[in-house]
Coordinates of C-alpha atoms and ligand atoms in Angstrom, one line a residue:
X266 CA 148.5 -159.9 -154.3
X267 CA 146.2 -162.4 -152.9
X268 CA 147.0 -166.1 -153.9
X269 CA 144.8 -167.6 -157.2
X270 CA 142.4 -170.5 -156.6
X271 CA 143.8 -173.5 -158.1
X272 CA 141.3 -176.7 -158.7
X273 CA 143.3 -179.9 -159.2
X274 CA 142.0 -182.7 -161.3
X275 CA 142.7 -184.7 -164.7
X276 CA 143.3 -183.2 -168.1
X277 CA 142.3 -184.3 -170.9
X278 CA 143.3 -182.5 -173.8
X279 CA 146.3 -180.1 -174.1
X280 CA 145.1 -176.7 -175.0
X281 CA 144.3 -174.3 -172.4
X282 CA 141.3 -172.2 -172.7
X283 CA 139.6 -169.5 -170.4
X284 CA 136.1 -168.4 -170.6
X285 CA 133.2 -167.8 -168.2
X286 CA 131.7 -170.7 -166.0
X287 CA 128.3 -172.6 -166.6
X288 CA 127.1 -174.6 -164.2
X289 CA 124.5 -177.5 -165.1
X290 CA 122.0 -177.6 -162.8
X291 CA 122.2 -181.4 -160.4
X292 CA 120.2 -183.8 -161.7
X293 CA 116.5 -184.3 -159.4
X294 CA 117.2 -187.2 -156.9
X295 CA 115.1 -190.9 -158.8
X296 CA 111.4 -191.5 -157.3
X297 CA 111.6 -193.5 -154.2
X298 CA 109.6 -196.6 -155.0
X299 CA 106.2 -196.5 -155.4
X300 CA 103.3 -199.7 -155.9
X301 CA 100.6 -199.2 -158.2
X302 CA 97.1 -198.4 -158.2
X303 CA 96.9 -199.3 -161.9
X304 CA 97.0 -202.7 -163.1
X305 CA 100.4 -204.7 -164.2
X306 CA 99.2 -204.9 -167.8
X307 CA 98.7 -200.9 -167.8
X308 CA 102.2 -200.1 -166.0
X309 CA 103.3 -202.0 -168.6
X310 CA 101.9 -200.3 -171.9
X311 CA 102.9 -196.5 -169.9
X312 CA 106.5 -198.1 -169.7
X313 CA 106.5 -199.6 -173.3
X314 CA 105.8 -196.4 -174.6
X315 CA 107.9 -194.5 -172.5
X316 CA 111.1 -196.8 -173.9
X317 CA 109.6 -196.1 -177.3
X318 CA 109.6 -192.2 -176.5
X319 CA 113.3 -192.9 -175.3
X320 CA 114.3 -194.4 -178.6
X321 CA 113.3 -191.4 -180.9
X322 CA 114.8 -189.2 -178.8
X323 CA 117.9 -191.2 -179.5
X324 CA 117.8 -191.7 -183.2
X325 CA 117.3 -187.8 -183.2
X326 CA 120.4 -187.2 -181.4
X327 CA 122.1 -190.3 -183.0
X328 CA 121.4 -188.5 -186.6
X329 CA 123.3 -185.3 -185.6
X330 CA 126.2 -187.1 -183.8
X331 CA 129.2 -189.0 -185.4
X332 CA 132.5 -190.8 -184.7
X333 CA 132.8 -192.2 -180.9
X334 CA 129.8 -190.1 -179.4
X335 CA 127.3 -191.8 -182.1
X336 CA 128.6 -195.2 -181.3
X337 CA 128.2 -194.7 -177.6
X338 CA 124.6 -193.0 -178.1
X339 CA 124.1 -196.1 -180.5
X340 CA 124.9 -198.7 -177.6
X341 CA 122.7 -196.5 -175.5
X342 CA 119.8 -197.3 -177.3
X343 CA 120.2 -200.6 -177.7
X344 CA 120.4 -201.2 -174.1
X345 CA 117.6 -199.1 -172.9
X346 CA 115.5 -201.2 -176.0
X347 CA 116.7 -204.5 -174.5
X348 CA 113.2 -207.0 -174.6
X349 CA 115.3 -208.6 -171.6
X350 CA 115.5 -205.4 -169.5
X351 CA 112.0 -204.8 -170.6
X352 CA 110.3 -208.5 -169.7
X353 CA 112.7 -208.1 -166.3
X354 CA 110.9 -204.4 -165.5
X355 CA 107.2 -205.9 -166.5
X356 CA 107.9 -208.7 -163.9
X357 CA 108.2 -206.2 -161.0
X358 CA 104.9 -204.5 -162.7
X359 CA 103.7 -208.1 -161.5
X360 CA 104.8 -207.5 -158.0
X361 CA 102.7 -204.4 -157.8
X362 CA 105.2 -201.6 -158.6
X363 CA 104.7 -198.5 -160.9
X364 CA 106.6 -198.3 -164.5
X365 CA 109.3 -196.3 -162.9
X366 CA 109.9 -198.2 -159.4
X367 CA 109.8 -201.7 -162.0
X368 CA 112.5 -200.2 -165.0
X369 CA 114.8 -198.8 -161.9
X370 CA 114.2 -202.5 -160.2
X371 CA 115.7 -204.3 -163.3
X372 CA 118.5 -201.9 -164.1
X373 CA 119.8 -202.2 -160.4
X374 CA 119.5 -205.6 -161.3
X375 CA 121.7 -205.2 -164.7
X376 CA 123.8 -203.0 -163.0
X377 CA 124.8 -205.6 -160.4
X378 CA 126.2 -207.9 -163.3
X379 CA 128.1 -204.9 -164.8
X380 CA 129.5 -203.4 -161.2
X381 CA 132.5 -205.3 -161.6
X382 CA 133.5 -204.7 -165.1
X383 CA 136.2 -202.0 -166.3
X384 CA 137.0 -199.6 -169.0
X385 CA 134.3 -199.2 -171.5
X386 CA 132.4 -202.3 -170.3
X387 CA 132.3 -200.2 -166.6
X388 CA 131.0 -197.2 -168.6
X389 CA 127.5 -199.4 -169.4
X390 CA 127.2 -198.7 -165.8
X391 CA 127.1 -195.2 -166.2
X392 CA 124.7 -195.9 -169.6
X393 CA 122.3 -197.8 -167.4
X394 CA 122.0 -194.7 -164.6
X395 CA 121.7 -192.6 -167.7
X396 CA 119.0 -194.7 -169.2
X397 CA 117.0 -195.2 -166.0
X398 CA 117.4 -191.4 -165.2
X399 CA 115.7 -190.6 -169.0
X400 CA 113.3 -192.9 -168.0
X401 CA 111.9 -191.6 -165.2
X402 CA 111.8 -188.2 -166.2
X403 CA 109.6 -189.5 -169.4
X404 CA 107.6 -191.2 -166.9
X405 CA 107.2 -188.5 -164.7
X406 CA 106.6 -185.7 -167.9
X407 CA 109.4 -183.5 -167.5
X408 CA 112.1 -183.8 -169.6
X409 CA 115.1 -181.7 -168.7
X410 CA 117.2 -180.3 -171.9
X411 CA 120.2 -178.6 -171.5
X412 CA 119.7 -175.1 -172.4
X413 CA 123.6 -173.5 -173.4
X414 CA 124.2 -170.0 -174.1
X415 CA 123.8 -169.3 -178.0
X416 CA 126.7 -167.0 -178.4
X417 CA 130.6 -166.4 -176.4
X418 CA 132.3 -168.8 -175.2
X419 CA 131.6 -171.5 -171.7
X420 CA 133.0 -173.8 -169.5
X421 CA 130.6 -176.1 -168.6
X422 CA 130.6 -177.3 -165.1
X423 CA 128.6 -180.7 -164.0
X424 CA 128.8 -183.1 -161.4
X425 CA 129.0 -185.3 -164.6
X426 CA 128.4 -185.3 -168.1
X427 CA 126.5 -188.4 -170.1
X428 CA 127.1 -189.0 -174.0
X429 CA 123.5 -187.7 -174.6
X430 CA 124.0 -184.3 -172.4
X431 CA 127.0 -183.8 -174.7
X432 CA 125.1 -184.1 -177.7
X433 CA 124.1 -181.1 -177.3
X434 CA 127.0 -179.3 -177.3
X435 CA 127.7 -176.8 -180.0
X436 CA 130.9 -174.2 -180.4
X437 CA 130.3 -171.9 -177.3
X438 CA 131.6 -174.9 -175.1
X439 CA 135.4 -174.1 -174.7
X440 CA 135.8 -176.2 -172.1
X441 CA 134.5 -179.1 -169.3
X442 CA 134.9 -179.6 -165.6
X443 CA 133.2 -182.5 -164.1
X444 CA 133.6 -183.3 -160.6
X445 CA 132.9 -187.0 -161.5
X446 CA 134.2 -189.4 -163.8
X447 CA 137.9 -190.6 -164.5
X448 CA 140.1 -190.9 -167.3
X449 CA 138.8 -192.9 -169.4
X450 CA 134.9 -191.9 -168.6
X451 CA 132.7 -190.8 -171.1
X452 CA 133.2 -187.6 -170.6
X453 CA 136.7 -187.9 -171.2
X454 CA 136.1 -190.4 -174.2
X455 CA 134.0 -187.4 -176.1
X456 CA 136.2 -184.4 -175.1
X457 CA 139.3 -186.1 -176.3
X458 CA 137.3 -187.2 -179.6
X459 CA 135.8 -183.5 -180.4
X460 CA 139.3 -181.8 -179.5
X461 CA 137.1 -180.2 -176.1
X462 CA 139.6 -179.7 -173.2
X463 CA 139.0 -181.0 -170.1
X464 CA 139.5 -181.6 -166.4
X465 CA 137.6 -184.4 -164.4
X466 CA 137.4 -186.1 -161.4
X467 CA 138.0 -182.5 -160.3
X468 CA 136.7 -182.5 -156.7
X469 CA 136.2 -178.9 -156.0
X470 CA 134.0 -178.6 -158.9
X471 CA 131.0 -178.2 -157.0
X472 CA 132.7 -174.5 -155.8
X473 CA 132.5 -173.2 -159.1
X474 CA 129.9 -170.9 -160.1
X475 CA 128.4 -169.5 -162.9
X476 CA 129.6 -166.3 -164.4
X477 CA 133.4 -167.0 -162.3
X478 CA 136.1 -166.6 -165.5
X479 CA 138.2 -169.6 -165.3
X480 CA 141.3 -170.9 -166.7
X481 CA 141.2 -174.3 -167.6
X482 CA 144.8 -176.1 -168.2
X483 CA 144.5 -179.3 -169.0
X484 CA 148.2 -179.4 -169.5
X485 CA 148.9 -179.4 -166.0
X486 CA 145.7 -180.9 -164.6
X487 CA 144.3 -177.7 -163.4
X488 CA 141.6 -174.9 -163.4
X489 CA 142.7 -171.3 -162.1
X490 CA 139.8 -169.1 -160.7
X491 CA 140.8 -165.4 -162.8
X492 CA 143.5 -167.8 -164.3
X493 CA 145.1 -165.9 -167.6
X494 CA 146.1 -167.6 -170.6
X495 CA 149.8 -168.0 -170.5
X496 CA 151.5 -167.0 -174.2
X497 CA 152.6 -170.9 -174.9
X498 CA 148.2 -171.6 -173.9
X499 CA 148.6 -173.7 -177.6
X500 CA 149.6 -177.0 -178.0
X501 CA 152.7 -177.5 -176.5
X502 CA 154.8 -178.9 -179.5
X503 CA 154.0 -175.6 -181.7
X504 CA 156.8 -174.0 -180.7
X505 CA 159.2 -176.7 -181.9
X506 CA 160.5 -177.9 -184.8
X507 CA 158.9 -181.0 -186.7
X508 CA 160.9 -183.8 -187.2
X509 CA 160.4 -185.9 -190.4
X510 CA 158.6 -188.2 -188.8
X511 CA 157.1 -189.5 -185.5
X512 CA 159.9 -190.4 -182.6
X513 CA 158.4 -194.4 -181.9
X514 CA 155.3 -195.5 -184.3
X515 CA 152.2 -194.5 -183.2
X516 CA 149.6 -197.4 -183.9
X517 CA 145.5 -197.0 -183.5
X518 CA 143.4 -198.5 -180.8
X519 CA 140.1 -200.0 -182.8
X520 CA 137.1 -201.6 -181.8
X521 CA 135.4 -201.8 -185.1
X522 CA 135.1 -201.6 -189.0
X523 CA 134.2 -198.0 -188.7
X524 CA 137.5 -197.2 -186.5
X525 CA 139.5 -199.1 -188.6
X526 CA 138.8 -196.8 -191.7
X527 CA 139.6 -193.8 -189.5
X528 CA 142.9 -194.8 -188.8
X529 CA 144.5 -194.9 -191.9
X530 CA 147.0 -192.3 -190.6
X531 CA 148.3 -195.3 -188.0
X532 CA 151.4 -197.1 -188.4
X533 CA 149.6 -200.5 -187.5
X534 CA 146.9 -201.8 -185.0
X535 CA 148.2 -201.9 -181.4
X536 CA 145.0 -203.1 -179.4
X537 CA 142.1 -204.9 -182.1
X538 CA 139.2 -205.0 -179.1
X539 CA 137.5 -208.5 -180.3
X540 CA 135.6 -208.6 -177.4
X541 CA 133.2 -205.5 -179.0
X542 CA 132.4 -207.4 -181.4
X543 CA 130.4 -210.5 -179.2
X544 CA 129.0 -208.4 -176.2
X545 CA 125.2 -208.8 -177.0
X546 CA 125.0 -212.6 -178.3
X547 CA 123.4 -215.3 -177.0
X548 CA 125.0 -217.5 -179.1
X549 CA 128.8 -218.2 -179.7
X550 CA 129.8 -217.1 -183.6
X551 CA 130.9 -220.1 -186.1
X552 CA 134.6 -220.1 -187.2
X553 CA 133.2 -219.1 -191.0
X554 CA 131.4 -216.3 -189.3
X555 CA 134.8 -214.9 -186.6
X556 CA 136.8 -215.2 -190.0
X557 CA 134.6 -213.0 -192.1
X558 CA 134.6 -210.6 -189.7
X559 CA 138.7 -210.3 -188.5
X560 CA 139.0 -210.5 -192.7
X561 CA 136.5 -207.2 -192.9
X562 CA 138.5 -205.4 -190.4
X563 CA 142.1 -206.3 -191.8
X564 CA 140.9 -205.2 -195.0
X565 CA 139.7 -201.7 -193.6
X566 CA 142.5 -201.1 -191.3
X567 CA 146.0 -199.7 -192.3
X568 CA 149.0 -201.3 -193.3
X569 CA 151.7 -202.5 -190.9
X570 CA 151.4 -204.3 -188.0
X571 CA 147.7 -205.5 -187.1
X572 CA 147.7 -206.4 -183.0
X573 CA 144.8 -208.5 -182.4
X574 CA 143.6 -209.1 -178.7
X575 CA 142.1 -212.3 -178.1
X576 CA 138.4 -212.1 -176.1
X577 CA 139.2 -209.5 -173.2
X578 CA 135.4 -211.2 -170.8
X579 CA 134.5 -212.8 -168.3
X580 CA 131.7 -212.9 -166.0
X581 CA 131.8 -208.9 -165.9
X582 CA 131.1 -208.6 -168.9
X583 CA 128.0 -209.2 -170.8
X584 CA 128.9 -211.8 -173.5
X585 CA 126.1 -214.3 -172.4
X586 CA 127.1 -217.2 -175.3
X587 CA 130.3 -217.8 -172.4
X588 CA 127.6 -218.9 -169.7
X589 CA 129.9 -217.9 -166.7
X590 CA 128.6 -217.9 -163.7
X591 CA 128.2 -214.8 -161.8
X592 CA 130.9 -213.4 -159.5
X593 CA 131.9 -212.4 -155.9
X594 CA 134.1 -209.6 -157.3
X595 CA 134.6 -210.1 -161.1
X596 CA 137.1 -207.4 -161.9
X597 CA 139.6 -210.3 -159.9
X598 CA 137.9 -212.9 -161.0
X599 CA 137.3 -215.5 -164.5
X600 CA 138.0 -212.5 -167.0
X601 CA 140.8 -211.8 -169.5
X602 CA 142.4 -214.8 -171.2
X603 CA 141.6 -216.9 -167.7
X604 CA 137.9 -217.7 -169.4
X605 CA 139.8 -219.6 -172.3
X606 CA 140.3 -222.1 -169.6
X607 CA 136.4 -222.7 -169.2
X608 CA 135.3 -221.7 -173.0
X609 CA 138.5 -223.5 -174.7
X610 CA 136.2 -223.9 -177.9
X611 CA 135.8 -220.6 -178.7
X612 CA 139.6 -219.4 -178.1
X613 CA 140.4 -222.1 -180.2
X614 CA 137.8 -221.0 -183.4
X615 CA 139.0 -217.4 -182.8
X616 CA 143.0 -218.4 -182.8
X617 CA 142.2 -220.1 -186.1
X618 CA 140.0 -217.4 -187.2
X619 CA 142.5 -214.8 -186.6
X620 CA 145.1 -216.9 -188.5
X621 CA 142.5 -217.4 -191.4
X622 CA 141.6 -213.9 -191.6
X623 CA 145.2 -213.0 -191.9
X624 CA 145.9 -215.2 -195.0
X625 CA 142.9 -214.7 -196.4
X626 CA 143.5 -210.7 -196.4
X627 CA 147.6 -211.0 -197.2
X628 CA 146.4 -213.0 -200.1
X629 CA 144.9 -210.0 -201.4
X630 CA 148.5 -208.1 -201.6
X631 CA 147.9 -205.7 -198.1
X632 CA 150.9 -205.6 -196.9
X633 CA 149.9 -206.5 -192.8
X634 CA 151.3 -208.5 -190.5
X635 CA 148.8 -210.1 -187.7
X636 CA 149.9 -210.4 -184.4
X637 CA 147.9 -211.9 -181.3
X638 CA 148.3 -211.2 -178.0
X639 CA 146.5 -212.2 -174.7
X640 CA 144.6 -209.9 -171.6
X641 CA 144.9 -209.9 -168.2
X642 CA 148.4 -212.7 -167.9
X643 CA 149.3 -213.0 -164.7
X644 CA 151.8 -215.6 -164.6
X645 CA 154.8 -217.1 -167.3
X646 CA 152.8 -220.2 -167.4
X647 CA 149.7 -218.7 -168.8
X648 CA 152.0 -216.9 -170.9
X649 CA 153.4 -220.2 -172.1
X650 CA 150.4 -221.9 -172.6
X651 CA 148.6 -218.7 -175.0
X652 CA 152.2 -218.7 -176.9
X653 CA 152.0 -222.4 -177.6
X654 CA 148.3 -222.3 -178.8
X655 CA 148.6 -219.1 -180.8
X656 CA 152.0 -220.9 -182.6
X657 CA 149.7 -224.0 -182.8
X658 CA 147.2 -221.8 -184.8
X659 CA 149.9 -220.4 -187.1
X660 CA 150.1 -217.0 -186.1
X661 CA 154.0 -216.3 -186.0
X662 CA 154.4 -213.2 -183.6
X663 CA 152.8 -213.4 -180.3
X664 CA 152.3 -211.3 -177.7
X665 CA 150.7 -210.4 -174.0
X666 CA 149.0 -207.3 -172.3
X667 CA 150.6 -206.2 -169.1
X668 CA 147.6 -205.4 -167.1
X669 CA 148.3 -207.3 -163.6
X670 CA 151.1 -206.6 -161.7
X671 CA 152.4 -209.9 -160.7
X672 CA 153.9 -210.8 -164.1
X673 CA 156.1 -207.7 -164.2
X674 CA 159.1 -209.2 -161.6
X675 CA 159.4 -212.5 -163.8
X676 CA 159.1 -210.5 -167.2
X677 CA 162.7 -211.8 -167.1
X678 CA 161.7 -215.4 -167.9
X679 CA 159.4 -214.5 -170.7
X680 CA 162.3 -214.1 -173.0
X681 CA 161.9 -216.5 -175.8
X682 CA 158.5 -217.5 -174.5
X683 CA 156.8 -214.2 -176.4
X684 CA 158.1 -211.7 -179.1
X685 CA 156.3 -208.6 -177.5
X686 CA 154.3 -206.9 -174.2
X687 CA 151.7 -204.2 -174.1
X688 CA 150.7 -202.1 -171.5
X689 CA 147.1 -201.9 -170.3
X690 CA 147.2 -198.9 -168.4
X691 CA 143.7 -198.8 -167.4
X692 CA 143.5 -202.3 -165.8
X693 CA 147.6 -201.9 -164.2
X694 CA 146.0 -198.7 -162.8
X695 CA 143.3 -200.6 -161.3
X696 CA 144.9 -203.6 -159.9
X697 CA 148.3 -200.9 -158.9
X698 CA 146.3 -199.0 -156.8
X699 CA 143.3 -201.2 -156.0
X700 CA 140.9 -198.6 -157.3
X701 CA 138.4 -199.6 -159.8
X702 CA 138.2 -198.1 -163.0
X703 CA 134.9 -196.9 -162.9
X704 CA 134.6 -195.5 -159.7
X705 CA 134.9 -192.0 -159.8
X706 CA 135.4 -191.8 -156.0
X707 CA 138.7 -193.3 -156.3
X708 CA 139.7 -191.4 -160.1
X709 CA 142.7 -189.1 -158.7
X710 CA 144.3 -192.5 -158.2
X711 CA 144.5 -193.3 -161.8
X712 CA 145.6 -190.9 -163.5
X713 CA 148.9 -191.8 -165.1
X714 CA 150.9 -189.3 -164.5
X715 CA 150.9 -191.0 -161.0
X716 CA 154.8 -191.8 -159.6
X717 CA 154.4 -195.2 -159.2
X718 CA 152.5 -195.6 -162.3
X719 CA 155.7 -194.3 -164.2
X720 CA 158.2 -196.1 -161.7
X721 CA 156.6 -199.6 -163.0
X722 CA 156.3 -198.5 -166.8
X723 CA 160.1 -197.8 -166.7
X724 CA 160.8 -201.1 -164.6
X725 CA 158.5 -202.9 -167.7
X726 CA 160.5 -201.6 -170.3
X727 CA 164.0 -202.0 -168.5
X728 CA 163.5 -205.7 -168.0
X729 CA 161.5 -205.8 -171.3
X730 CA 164.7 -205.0 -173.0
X731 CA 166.9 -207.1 -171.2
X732 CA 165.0 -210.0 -172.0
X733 CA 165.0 -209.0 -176.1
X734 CA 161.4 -208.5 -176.1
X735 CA 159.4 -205.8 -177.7
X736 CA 157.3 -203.1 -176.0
X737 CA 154.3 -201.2 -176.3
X738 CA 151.5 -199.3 -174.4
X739 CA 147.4 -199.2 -175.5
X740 CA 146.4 -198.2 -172.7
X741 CA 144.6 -194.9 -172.7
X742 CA 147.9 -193.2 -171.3
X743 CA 149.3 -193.5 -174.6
X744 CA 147.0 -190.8 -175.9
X745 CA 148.1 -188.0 -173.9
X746 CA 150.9 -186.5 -176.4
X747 CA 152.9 -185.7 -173.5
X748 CA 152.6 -188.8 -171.7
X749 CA 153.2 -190.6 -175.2
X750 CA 156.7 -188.4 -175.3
X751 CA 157.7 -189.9 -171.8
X752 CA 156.4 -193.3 -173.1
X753 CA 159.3 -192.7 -175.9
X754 CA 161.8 -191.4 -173.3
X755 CA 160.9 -194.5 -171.0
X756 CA 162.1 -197.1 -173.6
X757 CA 159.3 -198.2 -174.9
X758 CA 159.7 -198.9 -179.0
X759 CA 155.6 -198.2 -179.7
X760 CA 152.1 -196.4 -178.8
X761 CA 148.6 -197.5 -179.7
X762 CA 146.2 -194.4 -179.3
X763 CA 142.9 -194.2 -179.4
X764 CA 141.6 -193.1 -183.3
X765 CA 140.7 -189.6 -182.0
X766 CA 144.2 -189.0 -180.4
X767 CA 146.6 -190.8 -183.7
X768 CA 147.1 -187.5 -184.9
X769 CA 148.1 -185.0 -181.9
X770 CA 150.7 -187.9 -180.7
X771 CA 152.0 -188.5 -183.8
X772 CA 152.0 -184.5 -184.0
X773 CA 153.9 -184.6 -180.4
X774 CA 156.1 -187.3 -181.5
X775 CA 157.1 -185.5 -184.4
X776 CA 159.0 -182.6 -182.4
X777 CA 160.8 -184.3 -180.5
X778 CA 163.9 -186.1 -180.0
X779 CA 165.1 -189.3 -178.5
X780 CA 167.4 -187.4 -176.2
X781 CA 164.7 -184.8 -175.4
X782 CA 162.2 -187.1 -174.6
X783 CA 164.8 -189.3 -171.9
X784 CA 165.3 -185.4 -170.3
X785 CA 160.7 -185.1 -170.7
X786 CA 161.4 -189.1 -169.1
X787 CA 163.9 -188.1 -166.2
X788 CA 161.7 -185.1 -165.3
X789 CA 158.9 -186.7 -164.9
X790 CA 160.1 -189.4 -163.0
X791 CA 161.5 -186.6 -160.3
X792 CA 158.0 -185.6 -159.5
X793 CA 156.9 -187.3 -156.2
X794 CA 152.9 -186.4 -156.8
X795 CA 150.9 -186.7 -160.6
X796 CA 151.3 -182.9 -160.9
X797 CA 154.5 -183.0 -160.1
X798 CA 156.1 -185.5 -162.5
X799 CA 153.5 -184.0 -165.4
X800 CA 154.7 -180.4 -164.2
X801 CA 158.2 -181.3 -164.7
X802 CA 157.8 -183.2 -168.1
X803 CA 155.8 -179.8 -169.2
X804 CA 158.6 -177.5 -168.0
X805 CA 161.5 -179.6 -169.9
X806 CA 160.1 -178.9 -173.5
Ligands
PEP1098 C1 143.9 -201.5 -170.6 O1 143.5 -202.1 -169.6 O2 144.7 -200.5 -170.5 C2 143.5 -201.9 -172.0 C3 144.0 -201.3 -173.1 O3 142.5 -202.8 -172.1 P1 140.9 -202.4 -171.9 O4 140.8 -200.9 -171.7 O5 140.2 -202.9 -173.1 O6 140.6 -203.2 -170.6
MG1099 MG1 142.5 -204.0 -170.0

């Protein structure tokens, strides 16, 4: 029998699906650039109007999309309608150059101050190509729409997908492989939210072509050319018996008022993203006005424990109101809680904001408990120093993110310094393997099912309990069910999902038990590759 073509990547998703390939066609290679024979004032007016055109085509596609893929196609918009991006691209009309030479001048020019940045912030990288590559095509008259079947059932194929190429997306796509992006990519962001399984930063991609039947097992990171649907193709926890309730809380991962309604299903906040709330001012909020808004979002949110992260910027990221300079290398430069050093004022306001907020909604007889905890610590002394300004402010239980390595041999003398850690596994991804987040030339390196990725996360929560202090994870690692079960088997007391993924880990968590999950654990930490240990921690349920 001759051996089955196996195309390794990362899942996202747990449910295996098999249906016929279709490819996208590559997107056409950008104009090289091009001066004008018109005059500035008339590249200008074509380009105004080509960003208007751009803008109705979003509000249509915003108006049929919800949940994470509208907020995306929201910020979209608002970027490709920045008046600075504009004024930047009408200088270069100045120079001489045509409408789409100028708005691909000032995006490279945007994208430079982004290059650095990680996670979500990185994935306004991938907005600007996207916006650019609209653009142009505007510019140039021929809009490209992706035309899917209208009936059976398709795994879509790309180099990579963008949150507008997704829109149009209707129930004949069973499935995704992109050949780009990473884990936490847009790609993988929307699949995850519309329950679309998925493998990326799959590098034989390209081989696949249309009409092939595939079997795509997100499960176990992999597509199988003629691949057939196993009988256990569900999610993996069906055949088990539910628990009365989930193994280790599972707590939400919000950004926003919206999020925080969905997420009533959460037992708490782990990761409040403050820093979404400041990335296009010019100006620094007023305490009054950083109250208001922690009060709205405590007042949405569920009950238990609310985790709020203090400003996760820097000079990455665009929050122009903290006038850092521009960096070498920002992803190791002034980010994370190192710009409270050089913007003390407003890490001050928001520490008292927080604390105001939490009163203020308490008051009210929501039965929360605010915690605060700091990005990107590095050292005990910056622990210290957050701990004794955060007590200062009156917030009782404090916390930090475990996001750079070098804090995790001294975790020891953090004990009575903080009540609680959680893991960032997107940035300790990044800094683990020196691969930035949102390159996808360097994506098989973050997945977290990576060995050494689940060597430190034990080592974390082994010295995490010797030192009496609580753990968690909010990185997106804690929404892969499975991953969430060896998370639980690990030692660690809590997960923070994203709002999409609450339900299928507290589903996962649900079926399982604490000695089952230290066997899913053990297993996994036998495997010496990422398919390996996720291989293992598969085969012991
Ligand atoms: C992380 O780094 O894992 C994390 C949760 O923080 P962010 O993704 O916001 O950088
Ligand atoms: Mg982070």
């Amino acid at each position: 029998m001759s051996q089955k073509q196996v195309l390794q990547g990362i899942g996202v998703g747990s449910r295996a699906v098999r249906a016929e390939v279709f490819r996208l066609t590559a997107r056409r290679a950008l104009p090289a650039p091009l001066k004008s024979a018109s005059t500035p004032a008339e590249e200008a007016q074509t380009l105004s109007q080509a960003i208007s055109s751009l803008e109705a085509t979003y509000a249509e596609k915003i108006a049929s999309a919800s949940g994470n893929l509208k907020e995306i196609l929201e910020a979209q918009s608002a970027l490709g309608t920045d008046s600075e991006l504009f004024e930047s691209a009408v200088q270069h009309c100045e120079g001489g150059w045509n409408a789409s030479t100028a708005i691909q001048m000032a995006m490279n020019e945007f994208r430079e101050l982004l290059s650095g940045a990680d996670g979500e912030f990185g994935e306004r990288v991938a907005d600007l190509d996207e916006i650019v590559y609209r653009l142009v095509q505007i510019l140039q008259g021929h809009v490209e729409e992706i035309d899917l079947p209208t009936s059976g059932q398709v795994i879509v194929v790309a180099t990579d997908l963008t949150p507008m190429d997704t829109v149009a997306f209707t129930d004949v796509v069973a499935g995704v492989i992109t050949e780009k992006g990473g884990p936490t990519s847009h790609t993988a962001i929307v699949c995850r939210a519309r329950d679309i399984p998925a493998l990326v930063a799959c590098a034989d991609a390209s081989t696949l072509k249309s009409g092939q039947i595939v079997m795509l097992d997100p499960d176990n990171s992999q597509a199988i050319i003629d691949g057939e649907l196993s009988s256990s193709s569900g999610n993996w926890w069906d055949n088990l018996t539910p628990h009365a309730s989930s193994l280790i809380p599972v707590m939400a991962n919000i950004g926003s008022v919206e999020d925080a309604h969905k997420v009533s299903s959460a037992q708490g906040v782990g990761l409040l993203r403050t820093e979404l709330f400041f990335l296009n001012r010019n100006t620094a909020p007023t305490l009054q006005e950083q109250i208001t808004l922690y009060s709205s979002i405590l007042a949405a949110g569920p009950e238990g424990e609310i985790i709020v992260r203090t400003l996760d910027a820097g000079s990455d990221k665009p929050i122009p109101f903290l006038g850092i300079a521009q960096e070498e290398n920002p992803a190791l430069g002034v980010r994370g809680q190192r710009v409270a050093a050089v913007a003390p004022d407003f890490y001050r306001d928001q520490l008292t904001a927080i604390a105001a907020a939490a009163t203020e909604v308490i008051a009210t007889g929501k039965e929360i408990t605010v915690s605060v905890m700091a990005p990107m610590i590095a050292t005990v002394e910056e622990a210290r120093t957050f701990a004794t300004q955060a007590r200062n402010a009156g917030l009782a239980r404090v916390g930090i993110m475990i996001e750079i390595p070098s804090i995790i041999p001294v975790i020891g003398q953090l004990r009575g310094v903080i009540d609680f850690v959680s893991v960032g596994t997107n940035d300790l991804s990044q800094y683990l393997f020196a691969a930035d987040r949102v390159n996808s030339g360097v994506a098989h390196l973050l997945n977290p099912w990576e060995p050494a990725l689940l060597a430190t996360l034990e080592e974390i929560a082994r010295s995490c309990k010797a030192a009496s202090i609580k753990t968690g994870v909010c990185g997106e690692a804690a929404s892969d069910p499975l991953l969430a079960v060896v998370l639980a088997g690990l030692g660690f007391d809590s997960v923070s999902a994203s709002p999409s993924s609450v339900s299928n880990v507290s589903a996962a968590l649900s079926y399982v038990s604490m000695s089952l999950a230290t066997d899913v654990a053990r297993a996994a930490r036998s495997g010496a590759t990422a398919h390996e240990a996720k291989t293992a921690a598969r085969k012991t349920l």
